[in-house]
PDB file of C-alpha atoms in Angstrom:
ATOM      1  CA  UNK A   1     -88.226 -19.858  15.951  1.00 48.00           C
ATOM      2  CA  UNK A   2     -86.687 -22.139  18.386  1.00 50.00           C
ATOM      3  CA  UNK A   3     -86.543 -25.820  17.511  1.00 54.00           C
ATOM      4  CA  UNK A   4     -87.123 -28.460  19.580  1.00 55.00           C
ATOM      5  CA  UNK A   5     -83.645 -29.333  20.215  1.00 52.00           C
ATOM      6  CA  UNK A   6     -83.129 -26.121  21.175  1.00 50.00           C
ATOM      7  CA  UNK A   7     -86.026 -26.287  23.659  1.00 52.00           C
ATOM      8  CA  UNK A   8     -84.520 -29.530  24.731  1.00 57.00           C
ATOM      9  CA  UNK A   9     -80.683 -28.295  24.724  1.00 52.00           C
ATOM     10  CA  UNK A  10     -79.416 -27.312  28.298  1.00 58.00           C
ATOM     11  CA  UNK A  11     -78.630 -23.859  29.019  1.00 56.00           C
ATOM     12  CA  UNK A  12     -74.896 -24.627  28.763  1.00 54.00           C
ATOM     13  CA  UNK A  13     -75.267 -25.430  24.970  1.00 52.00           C
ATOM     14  CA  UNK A  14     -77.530 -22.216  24.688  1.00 52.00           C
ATOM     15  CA  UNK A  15     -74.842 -20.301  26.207  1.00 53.00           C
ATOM     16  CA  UNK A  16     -71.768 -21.228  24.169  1.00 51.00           C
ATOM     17  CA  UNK A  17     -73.789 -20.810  21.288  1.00 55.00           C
ATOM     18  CA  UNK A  18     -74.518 -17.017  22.220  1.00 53.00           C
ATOM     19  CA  UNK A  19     -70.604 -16.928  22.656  1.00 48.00           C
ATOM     20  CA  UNK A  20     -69.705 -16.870  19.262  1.00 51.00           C
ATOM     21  CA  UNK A  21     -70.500 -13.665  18.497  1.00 52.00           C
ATOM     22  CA  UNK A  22     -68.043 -12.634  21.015  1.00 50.00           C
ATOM     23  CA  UNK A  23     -65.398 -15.007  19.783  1.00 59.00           C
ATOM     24  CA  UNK A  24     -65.513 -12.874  16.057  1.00 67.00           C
ATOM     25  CA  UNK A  25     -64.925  -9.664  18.567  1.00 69.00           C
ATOM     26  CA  UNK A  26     -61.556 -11.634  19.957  1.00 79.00           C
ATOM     27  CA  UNK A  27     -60.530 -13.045  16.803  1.00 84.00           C
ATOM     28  CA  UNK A  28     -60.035  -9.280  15.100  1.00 86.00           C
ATOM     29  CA  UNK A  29     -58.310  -8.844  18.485  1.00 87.00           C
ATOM     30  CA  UNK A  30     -55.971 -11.657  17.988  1.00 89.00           C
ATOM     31  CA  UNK A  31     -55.348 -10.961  14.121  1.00 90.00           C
ATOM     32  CA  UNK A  32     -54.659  -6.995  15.173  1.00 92.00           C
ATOM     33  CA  UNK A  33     -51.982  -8.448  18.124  1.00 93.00           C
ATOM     34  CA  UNK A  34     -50.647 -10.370  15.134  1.00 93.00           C
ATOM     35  CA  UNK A  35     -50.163  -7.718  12.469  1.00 94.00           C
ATOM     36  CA  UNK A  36     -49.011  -4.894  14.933  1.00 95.00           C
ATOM     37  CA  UNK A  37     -45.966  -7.790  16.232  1.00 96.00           C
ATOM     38  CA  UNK A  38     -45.442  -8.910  12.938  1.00 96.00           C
ATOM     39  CA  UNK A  39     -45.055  -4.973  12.172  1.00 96.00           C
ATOM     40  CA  UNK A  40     -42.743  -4.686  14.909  1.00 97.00           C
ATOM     41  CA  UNK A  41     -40.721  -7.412  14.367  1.00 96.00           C
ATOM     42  CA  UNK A  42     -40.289  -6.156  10.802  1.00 97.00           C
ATOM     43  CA  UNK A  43     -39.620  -2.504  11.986  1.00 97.00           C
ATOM     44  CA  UNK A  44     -37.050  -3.766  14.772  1.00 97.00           C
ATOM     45  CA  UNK A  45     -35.122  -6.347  11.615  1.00 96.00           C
ATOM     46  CA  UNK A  46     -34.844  -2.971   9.530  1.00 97.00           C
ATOM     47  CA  UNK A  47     -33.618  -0.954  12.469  1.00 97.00           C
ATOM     48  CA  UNK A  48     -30.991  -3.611  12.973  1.00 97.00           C
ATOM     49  CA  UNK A  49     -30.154  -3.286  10.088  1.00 97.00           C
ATOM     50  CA  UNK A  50     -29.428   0.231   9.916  1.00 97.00           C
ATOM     51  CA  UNK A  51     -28.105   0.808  12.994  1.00 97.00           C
ATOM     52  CA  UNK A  52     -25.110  -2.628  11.990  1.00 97.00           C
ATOM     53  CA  UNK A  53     -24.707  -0.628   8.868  1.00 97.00           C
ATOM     54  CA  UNK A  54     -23.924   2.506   9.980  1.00 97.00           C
ATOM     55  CA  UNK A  55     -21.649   0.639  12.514  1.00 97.00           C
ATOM     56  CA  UNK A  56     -19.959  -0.954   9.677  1.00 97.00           C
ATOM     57  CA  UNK A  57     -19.250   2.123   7.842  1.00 97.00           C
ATOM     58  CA  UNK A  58     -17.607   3.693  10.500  1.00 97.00           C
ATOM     59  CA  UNK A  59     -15.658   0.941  10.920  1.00 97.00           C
ATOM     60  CA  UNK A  60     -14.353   0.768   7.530  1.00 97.00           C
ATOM     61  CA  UNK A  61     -13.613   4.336   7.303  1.00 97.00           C
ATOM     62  CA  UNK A  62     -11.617   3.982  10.798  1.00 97.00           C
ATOM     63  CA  UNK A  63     -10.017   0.782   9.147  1.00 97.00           C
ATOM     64  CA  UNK A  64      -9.316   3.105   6.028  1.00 96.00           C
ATOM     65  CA  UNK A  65      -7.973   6.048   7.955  1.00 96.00           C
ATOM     66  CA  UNK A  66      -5.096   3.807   9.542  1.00 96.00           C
ATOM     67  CA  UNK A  67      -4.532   2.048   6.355  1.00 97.00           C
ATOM     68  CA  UNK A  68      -3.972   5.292   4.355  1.00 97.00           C
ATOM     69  CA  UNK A  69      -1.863   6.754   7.125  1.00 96.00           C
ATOM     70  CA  UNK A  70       0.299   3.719   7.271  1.00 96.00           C
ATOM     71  CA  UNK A  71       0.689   4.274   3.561  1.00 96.00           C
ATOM     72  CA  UNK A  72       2.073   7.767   3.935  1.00 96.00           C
ATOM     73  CA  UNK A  73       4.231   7.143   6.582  1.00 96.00           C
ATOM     74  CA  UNK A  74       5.819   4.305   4.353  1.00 96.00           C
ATOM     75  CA  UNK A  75       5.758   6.873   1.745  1.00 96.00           C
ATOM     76  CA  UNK A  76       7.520   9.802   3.932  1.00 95.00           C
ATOM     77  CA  UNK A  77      10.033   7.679   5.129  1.00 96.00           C
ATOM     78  CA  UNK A  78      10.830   6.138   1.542  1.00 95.00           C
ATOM     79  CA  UNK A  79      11.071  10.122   0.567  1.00 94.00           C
ATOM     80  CA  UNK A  80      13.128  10.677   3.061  1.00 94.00           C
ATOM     81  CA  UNK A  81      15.382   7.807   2.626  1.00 94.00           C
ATOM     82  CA  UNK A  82      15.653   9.098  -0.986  1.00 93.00           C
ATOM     83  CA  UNK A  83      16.569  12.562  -0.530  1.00 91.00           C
ATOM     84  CA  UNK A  84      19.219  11.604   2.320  1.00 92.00           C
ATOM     85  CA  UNK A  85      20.887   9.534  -0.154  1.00 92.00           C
ATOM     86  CA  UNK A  86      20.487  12.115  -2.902  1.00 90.00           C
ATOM     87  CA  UNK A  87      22.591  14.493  -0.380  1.00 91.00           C
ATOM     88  CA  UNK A  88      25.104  11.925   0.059  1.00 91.00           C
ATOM     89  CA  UNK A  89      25.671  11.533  -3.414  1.00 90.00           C
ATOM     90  CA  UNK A  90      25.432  14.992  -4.674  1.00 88.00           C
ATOM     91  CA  UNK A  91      28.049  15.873  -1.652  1.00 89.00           C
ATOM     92  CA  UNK A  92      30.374  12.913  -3.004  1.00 90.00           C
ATOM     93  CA  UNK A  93      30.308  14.384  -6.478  1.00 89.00           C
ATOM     94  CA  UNK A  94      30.941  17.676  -4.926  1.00 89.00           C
ATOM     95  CA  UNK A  95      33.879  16.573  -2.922  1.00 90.00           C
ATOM     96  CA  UNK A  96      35.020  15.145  -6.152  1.00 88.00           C
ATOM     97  CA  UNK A  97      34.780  17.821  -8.227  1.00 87.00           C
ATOM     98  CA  UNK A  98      36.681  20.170  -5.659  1.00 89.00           C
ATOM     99  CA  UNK A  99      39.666  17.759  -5.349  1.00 89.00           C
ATOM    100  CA  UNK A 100      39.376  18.121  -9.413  1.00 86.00           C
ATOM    101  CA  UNK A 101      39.256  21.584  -9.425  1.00 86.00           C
ATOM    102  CA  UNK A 102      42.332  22.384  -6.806  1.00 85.00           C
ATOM    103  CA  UNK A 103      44.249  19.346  -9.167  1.00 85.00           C
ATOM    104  CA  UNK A 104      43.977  21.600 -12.134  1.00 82.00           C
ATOM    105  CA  UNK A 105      44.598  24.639 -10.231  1.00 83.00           C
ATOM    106  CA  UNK A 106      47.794  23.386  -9.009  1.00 81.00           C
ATOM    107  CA  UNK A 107      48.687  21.985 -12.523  1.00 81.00           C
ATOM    108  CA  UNK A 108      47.462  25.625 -13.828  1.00 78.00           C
ATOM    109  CA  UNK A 109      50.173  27.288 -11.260  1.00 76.00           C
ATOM    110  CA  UNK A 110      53.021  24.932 -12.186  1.00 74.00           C
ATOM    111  CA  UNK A 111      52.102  25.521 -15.892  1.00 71.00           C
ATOM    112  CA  UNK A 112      51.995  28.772 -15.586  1.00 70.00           C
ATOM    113  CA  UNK A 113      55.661  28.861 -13.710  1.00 66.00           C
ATOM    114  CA  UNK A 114      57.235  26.554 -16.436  1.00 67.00           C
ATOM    115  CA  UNK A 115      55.615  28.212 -19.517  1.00 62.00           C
ATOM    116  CA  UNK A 116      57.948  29.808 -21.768  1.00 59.00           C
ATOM    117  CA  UNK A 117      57.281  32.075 -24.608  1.00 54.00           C
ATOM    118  CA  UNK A 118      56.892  29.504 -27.382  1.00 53.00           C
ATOM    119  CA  UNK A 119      53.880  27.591 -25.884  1.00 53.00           C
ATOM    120  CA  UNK A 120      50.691  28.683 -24.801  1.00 56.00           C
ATOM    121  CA  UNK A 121      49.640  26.093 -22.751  1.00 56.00           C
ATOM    122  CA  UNK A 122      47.829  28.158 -19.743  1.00 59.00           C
ATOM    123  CA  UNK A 123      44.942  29.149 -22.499  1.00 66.00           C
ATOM    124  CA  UNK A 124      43.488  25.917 -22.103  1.00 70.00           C
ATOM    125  CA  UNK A 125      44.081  25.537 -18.557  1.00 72.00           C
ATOM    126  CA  UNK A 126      41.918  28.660 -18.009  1.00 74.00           C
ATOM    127  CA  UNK A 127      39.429  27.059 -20.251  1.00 78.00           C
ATOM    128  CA  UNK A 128      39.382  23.778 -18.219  1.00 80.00           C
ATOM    129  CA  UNK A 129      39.328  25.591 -15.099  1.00 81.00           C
ATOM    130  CA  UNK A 130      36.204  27.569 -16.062  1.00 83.00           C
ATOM    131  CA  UNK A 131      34.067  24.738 -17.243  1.00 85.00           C
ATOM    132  CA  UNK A 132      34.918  22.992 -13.922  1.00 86.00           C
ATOM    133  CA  UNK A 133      33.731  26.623 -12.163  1.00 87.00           C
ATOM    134  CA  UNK A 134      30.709  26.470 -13.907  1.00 88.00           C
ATOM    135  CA  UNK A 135      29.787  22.869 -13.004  1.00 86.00           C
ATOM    136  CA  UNK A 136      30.544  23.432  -9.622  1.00 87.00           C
ATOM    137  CA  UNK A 137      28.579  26.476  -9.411  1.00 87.00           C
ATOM    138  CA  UNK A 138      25.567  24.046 -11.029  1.00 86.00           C
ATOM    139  CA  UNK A 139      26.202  21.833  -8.714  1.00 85.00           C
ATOM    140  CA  UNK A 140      25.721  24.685  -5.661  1.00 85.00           C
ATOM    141  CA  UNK A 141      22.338  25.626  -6.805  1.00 85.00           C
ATOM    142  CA  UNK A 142      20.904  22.268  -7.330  1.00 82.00           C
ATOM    143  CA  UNK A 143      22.780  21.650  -3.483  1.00 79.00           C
ATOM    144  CA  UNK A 144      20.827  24.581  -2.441  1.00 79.00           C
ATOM    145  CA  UNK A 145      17.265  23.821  -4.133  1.00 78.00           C
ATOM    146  CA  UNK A 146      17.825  20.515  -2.266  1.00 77.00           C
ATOM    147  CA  UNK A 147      18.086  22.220   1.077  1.00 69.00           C
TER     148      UNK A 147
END
């Protein structure tokens, strides 16, 4: 049932009107073209993503790596610092204790030459001269657990 105007319409008109159908087949085109880049613009944002995170971590584990290591090389050195000065001291107190030790055995000889038979004074030089034995003999082991 053609109208008039229809009848009276040029076949241009008639045409573009028969292209409509066609522009419905174009338009799920376009709106497919736009999902499937919207997709991939979405899919390409989160692969970013991922691939700048994993970048980051590695990063901050290298980062974390040297910092630590810094640390314990600070740490070794302050340790060794330590235990060089520990040696110095503990060979100062042993130096000491030796120049005590041949003091009292000197005073223990001339005691024991000048001693007469009314004083006993060696018994207590023998008693000094063994504590100072023992110490030093203390002071050997911890020398050696130090070594």
């Amino acid at each position: 049932m053609s109208t008039q105007m229809e009848a009276n319409a040029s076949p241009a008109v008639v045409a573009a009107r028969s292209v409509k159908p066609a522009k419905k087949a174009t338009s799920k085109k376009s709106y497919l073209l736009f999902f499937t880049s919207w997709f991939l613009l979405i899919a390409t944002g989160v692969m970013g993503t991922m691939l700048y995170t994993a970048h980051l971590r590695t990063q901050l584990s290298a980062q974390l790596a040297a910092q630590t290591e810094q640390q314990l090389q600070a740490m070794q050195t302050e340790y060794q610092k330590q235990l060089e000065e520990l040696k110095t001291s503990f060979a100062a107190d042993m130096t000491a204790l030796q120049t005590k030790v041949d003091s009292f055995n000197e005073l223990l000889a001339f005691t024991k030459d000048s001693a007469n038979s009314k004083t006993d004074n060696s018994n207590q030089l023998y008693t000094q001269l063994a504590e100072v034995k023992k110490k030093l003999d203390e002071l050997k082991q911890n020398l050696d657990v130090l070594k």
